[in-house]
mmCIF file of C-alpha atoms in Angstrom:
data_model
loop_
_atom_site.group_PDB
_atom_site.id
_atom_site.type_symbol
_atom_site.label_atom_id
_atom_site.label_comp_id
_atom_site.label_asym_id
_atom_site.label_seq_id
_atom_site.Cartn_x
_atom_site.Cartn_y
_atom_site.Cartn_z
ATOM 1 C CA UNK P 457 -19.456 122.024 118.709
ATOM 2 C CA UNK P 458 -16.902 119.417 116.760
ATOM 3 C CA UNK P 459 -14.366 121.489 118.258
ATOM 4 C CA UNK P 460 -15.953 120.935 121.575
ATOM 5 C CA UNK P 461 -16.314 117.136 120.883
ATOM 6 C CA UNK P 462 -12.842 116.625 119.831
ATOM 7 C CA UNK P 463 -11.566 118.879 123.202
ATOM 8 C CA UNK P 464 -13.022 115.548 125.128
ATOM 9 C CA UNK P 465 -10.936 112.966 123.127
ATOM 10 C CA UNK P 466 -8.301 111.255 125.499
ATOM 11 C CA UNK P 467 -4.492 111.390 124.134
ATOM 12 C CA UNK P 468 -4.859 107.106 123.241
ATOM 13 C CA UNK P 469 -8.285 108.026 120.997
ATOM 14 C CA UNK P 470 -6.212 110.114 119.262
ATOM 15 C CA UNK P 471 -2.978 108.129 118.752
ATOM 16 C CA UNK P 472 -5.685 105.138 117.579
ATOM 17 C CA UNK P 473 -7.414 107.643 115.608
ATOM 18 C CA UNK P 474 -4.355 108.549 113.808
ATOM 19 C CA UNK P 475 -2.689 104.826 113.553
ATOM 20 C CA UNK P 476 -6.267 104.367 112.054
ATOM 21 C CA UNK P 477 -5.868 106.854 109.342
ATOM 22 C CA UNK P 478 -2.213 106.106 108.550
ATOM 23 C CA UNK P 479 -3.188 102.296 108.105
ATOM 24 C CA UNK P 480 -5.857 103.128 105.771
ATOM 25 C CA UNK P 481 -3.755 105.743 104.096
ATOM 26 C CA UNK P 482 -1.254 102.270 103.306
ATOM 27 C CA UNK P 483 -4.093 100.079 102.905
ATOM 28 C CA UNK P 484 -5.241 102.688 99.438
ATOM 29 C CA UNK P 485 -1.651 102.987 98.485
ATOM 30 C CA UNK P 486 -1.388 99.086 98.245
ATOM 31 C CA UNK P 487 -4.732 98.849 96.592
ATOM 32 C CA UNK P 488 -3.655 101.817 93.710
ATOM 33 C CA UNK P 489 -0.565 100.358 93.319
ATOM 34 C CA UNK P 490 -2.405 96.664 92.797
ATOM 35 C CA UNK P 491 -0.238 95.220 95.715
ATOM 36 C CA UNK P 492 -2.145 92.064 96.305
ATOM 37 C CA UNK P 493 -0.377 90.393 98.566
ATOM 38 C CA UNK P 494 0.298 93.313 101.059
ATOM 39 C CA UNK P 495 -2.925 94.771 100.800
ATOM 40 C CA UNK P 496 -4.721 91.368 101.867
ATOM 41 C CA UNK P 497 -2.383 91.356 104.374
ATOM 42 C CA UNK P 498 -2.654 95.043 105.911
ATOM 43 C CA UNK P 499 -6.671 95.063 105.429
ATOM 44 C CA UNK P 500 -7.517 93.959 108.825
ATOM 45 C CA UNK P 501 -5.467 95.808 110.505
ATOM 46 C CA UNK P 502 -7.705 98.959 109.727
ATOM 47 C CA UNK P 503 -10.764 98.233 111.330
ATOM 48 C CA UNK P 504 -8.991 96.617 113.855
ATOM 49 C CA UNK P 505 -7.688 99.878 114.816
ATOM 50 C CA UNK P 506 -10.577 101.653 114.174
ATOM 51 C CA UNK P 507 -11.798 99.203 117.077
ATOM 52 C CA UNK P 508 -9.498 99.749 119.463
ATOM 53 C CA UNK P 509 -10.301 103.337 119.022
ATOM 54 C CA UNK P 510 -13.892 102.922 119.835
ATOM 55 C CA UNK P 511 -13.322 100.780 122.748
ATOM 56 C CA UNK P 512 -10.925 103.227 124.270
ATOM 57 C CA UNK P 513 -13.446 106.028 122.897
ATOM 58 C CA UNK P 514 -16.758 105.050 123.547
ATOM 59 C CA UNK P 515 -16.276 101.656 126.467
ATOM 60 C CA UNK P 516 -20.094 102.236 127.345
ATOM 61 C CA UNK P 517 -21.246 101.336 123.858
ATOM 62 C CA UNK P 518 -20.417 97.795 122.907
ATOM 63 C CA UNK P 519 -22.244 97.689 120.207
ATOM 64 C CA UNK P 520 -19.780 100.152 118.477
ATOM 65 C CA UNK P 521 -17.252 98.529 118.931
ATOM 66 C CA UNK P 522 -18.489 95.268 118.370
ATOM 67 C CA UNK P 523 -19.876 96.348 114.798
ATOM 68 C CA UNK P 524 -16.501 97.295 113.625
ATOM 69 C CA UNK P 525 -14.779 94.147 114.927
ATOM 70 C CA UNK P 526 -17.401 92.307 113.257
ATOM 71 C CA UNK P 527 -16.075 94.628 109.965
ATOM 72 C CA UNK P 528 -12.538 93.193 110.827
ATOM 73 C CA UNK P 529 -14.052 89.658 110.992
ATOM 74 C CA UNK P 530 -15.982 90.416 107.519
ATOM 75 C CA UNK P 531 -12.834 92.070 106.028
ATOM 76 C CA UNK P 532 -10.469 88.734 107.296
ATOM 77 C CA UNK P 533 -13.287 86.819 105.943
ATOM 78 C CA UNK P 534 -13.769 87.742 102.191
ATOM 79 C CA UNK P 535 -10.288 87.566 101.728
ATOM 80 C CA UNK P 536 -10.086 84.056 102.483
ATOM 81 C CA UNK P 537 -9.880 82.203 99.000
ATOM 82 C CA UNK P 538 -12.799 79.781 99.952
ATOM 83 C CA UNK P 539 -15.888 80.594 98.631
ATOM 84 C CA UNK P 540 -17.554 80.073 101.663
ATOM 85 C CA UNK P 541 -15.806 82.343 103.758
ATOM 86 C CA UNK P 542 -17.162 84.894 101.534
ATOM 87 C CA UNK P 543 -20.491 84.394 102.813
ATOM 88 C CA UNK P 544 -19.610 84.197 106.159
ATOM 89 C CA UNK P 545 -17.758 87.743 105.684
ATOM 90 C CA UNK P 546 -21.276 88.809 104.120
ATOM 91 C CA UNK P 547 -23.310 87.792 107.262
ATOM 92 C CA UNK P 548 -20.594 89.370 109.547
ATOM 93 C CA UNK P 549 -20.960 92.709 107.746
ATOM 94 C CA UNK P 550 -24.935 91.923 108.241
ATOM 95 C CA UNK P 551 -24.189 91.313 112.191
ATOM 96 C CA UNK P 552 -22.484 94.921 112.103
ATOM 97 C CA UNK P 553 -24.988 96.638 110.701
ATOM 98 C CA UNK P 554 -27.672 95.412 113.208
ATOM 99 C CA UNK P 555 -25.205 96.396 115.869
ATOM 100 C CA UNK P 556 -24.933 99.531 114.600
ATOM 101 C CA UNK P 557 -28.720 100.011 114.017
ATOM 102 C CA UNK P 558 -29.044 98.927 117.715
ATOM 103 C CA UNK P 559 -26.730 101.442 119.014
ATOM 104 C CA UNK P 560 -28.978 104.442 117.785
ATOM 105 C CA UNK P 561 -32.655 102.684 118.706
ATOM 106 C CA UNK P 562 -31.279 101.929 122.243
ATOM 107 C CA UNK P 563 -29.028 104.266 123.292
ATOM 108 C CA UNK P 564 -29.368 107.085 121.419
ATOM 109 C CA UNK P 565 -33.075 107.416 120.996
ATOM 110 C CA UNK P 566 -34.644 105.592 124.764
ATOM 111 C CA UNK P 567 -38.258 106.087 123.373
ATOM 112 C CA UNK P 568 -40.170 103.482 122.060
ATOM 113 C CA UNK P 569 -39.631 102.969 118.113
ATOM 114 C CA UNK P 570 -42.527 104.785 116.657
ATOM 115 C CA UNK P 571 -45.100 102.639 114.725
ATOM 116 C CA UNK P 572 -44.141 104.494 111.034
ATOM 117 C CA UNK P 573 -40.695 103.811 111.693
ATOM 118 C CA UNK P 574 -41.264 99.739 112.070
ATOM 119 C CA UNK P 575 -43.449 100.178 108.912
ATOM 120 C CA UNK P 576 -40.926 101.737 106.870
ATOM 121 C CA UNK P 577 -37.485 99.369 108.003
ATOM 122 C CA UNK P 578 -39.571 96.503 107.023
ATOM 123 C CA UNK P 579 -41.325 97.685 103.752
ATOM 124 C CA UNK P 580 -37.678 98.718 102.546
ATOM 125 C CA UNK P 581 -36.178 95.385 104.009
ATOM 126 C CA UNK P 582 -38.825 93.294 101.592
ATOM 127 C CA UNK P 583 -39.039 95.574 98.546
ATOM 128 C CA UNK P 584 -34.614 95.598 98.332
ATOM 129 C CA UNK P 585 -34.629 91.956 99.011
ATOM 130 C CA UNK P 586 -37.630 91.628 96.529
ATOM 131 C CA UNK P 587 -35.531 93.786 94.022
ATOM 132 C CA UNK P 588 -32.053 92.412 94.421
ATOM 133 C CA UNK P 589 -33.049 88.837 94.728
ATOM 134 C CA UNK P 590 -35.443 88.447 92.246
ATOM 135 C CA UNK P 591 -34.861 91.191 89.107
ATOM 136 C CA UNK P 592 -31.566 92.019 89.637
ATOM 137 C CA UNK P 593 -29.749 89.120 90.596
ATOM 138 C CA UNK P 594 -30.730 86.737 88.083
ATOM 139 C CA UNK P 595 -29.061 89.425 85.673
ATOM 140 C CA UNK P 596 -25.992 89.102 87.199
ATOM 141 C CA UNK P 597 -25.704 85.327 87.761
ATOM 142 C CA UNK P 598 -27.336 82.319 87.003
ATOM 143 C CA UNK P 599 -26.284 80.728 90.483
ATOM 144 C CA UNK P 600 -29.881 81.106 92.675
ATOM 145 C CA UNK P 601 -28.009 80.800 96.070
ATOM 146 C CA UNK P 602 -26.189 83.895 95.352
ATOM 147 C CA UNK P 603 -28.828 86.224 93.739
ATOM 148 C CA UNK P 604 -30.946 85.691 97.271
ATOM 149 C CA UNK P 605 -27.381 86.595 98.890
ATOM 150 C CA UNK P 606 -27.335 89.762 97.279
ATOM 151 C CA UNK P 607 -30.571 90.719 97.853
ATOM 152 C CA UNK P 608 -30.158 89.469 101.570
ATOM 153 C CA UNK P 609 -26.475 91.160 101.918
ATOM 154 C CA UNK P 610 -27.562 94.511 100.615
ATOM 155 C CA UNK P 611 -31.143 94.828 101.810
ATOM 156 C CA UNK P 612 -30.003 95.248 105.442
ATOM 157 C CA UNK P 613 -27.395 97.905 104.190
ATOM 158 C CA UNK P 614 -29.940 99.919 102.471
ATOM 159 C CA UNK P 615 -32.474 99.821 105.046
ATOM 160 C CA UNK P 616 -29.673 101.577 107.359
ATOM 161 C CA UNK P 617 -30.535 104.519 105.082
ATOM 162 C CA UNK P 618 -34.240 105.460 106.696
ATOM 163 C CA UNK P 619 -32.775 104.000 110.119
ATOM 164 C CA UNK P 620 -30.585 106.867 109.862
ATOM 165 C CA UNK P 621 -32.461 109.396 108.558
ATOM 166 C CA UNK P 622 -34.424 109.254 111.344
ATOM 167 C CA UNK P 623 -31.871 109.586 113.692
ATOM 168 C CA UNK P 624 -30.339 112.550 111.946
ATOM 169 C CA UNK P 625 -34.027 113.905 112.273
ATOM 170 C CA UNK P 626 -34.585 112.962 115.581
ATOM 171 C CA UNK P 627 -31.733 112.623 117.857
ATOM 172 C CA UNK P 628 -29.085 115.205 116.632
ATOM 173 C CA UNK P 629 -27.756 116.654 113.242
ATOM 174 C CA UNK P 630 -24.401 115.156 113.823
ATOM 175 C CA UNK P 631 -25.746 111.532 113.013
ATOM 176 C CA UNK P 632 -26.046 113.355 109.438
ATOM 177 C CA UNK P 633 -22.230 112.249 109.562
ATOM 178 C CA UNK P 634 -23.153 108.602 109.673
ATOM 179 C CA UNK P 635 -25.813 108.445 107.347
ATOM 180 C CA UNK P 636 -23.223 109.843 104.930
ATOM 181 C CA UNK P 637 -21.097 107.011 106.028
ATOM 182 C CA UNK P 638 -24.025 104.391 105.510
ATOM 183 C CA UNK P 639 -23.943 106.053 101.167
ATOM 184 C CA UNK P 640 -20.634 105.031 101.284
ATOM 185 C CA UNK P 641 -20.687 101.747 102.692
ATOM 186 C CA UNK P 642 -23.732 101.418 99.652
ATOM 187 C CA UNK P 643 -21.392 102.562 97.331
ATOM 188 C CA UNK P 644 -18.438 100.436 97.935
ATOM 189 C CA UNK P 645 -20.739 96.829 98.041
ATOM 190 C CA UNK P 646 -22.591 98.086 95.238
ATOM 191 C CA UNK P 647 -19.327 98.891 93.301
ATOM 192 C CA UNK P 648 -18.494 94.915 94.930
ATOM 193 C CA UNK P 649 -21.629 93.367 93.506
ATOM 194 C CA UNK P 650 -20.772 94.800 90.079
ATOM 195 C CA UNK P 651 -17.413 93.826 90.066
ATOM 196 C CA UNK P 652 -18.219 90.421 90.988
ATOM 197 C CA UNK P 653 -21.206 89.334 88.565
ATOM 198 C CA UNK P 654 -20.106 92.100 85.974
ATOM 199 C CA UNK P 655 -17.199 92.953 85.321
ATOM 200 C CA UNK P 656 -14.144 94.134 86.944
ATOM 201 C CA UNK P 657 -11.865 97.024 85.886
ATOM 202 C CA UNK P 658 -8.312 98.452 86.550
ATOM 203 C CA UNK P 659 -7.682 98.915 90.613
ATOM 204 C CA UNK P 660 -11.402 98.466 91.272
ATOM 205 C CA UNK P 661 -10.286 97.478 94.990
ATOM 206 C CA UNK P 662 -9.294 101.316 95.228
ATOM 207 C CA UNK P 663 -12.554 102.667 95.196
ATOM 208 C CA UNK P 664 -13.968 99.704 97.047
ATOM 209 C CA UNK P 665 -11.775 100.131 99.932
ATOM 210 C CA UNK P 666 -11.598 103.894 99.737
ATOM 211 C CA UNK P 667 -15.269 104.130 99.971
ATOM 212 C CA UNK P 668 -15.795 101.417 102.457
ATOM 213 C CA UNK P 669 -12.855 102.765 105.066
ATOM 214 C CA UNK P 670 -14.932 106.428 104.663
ATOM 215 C CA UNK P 671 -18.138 104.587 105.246
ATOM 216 C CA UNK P 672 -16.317 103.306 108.421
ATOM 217 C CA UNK P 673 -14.961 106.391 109.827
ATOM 218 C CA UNK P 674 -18.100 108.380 109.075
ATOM 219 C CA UNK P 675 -20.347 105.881 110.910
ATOM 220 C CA UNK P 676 -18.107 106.047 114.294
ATOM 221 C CA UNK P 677 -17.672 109.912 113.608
ATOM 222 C CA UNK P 678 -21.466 110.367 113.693
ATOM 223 C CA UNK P 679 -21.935 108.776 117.146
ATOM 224 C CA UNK P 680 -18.922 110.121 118.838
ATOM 225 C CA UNK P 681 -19.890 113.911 118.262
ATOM 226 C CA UNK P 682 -23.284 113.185 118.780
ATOM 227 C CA UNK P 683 -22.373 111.502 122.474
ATOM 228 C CA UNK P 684 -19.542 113.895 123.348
ATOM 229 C CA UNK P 685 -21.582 116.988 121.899
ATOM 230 C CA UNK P 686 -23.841 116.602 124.324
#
């Protein structure tokens, strides 16, 4: 069947899909080698291809491709030396996930969202945002404003997990892809979180990136085979 899906890929998806990879292939080797300046540089233009390959991809689904350009906004965003920009990258990458989450409730599942389901996003919304914000945070920083960000940042990331799960469970097996994606993308702001209230170590922005570029591609992944599988 992935055979089958990527048989339906017009030549541009997979010139995009490729310019994708080989950007993201530069944007590691500048974060290994600790190349600053050309890796802040370079970033954007990942997910900004990864965009254009959705649009061209998937033009039906907006909400695809406007959750990875919001990931290009985030990623311009927290590179920005100003504090603030930070946050704004933070509710950017919020705005994507939602999009993302909306994708799969409307289009990919048309029934109503079962009752459980409702019960579920919003127990794990409060108990991460409960966790993060209130016991965790303050161990990281003694600035209030930002332990609530955390817990508000990564609550919505982690309740993609059972959002997922239940897609993989009841749409098709090939969203399994994504909610391998949506680990990464927790590993990579996790691995953020500590190296921004803990402590950093040697090319840290490696593993972030690597991770978070995976969590990327898997997401998209997931939905195309599940939509040209069909």
């Amino acid at each position: 069947m992935l055979v089958d899906a990527f048989s339906k890929l017009s030549v541009a998806s997979y010139i995009l899909l490729a310019l994708f990879i080989v950007a993201s292939i530069i944007q590691l080797v500048f974060a290994f080698l600790e190349k600053e300046k050309y890796r802040r540089i370079e970033k954007p233009f990942c997910l900004g291809l990864l965009t254009a390959f959705v649009a061209v991809t998937l033009p039906n689904h907006p909400a695809l491709y406007v959750a990875t350009f919001l990931g290009m906004l985030g990623d311009i965003f927290v590179i920005l030396p100003n504090k603030k920009f930070f946050y704004l990258g933070a509710f950017a990458f919020f705005l994507g996930f939602v999009a993302y989450a909306l994708e799969g409730f409307i289009r990919l599942d048309p029934d109503p969202i079962p009752l459980y389901m409702i019960v579920v996003m919003a127990a794990t919304y409060v108990v991460m945002v409960v966790v993060f914000g209130f016991f965790i945070g303050p161990k990281l920083t003694p600035n209030t404003g930002e332990d609530i960000g955390i817990g508000l940042y990564l609550s919505p990331l982690i309740t993609l997990v059972p959002i997922f799960t239940y897609f993989t469970a009841h749409v098709q097996y090939f969203m399994f892809i994504s909610l391998i994606g949506v680990v990464f993308f927790l590993t990579s702001d996790l691995t953020i979180t500590y190296t921004k209230f803990i402590k950093k170590f040697k090319r840290y922005d490696f593993y972030v990136m690597g991770t978070y570029l995976i969590a990327q591609f898997l997401i998209i992944m997931g939905f195309v085979f599940t939509y040209f599988a069909k």
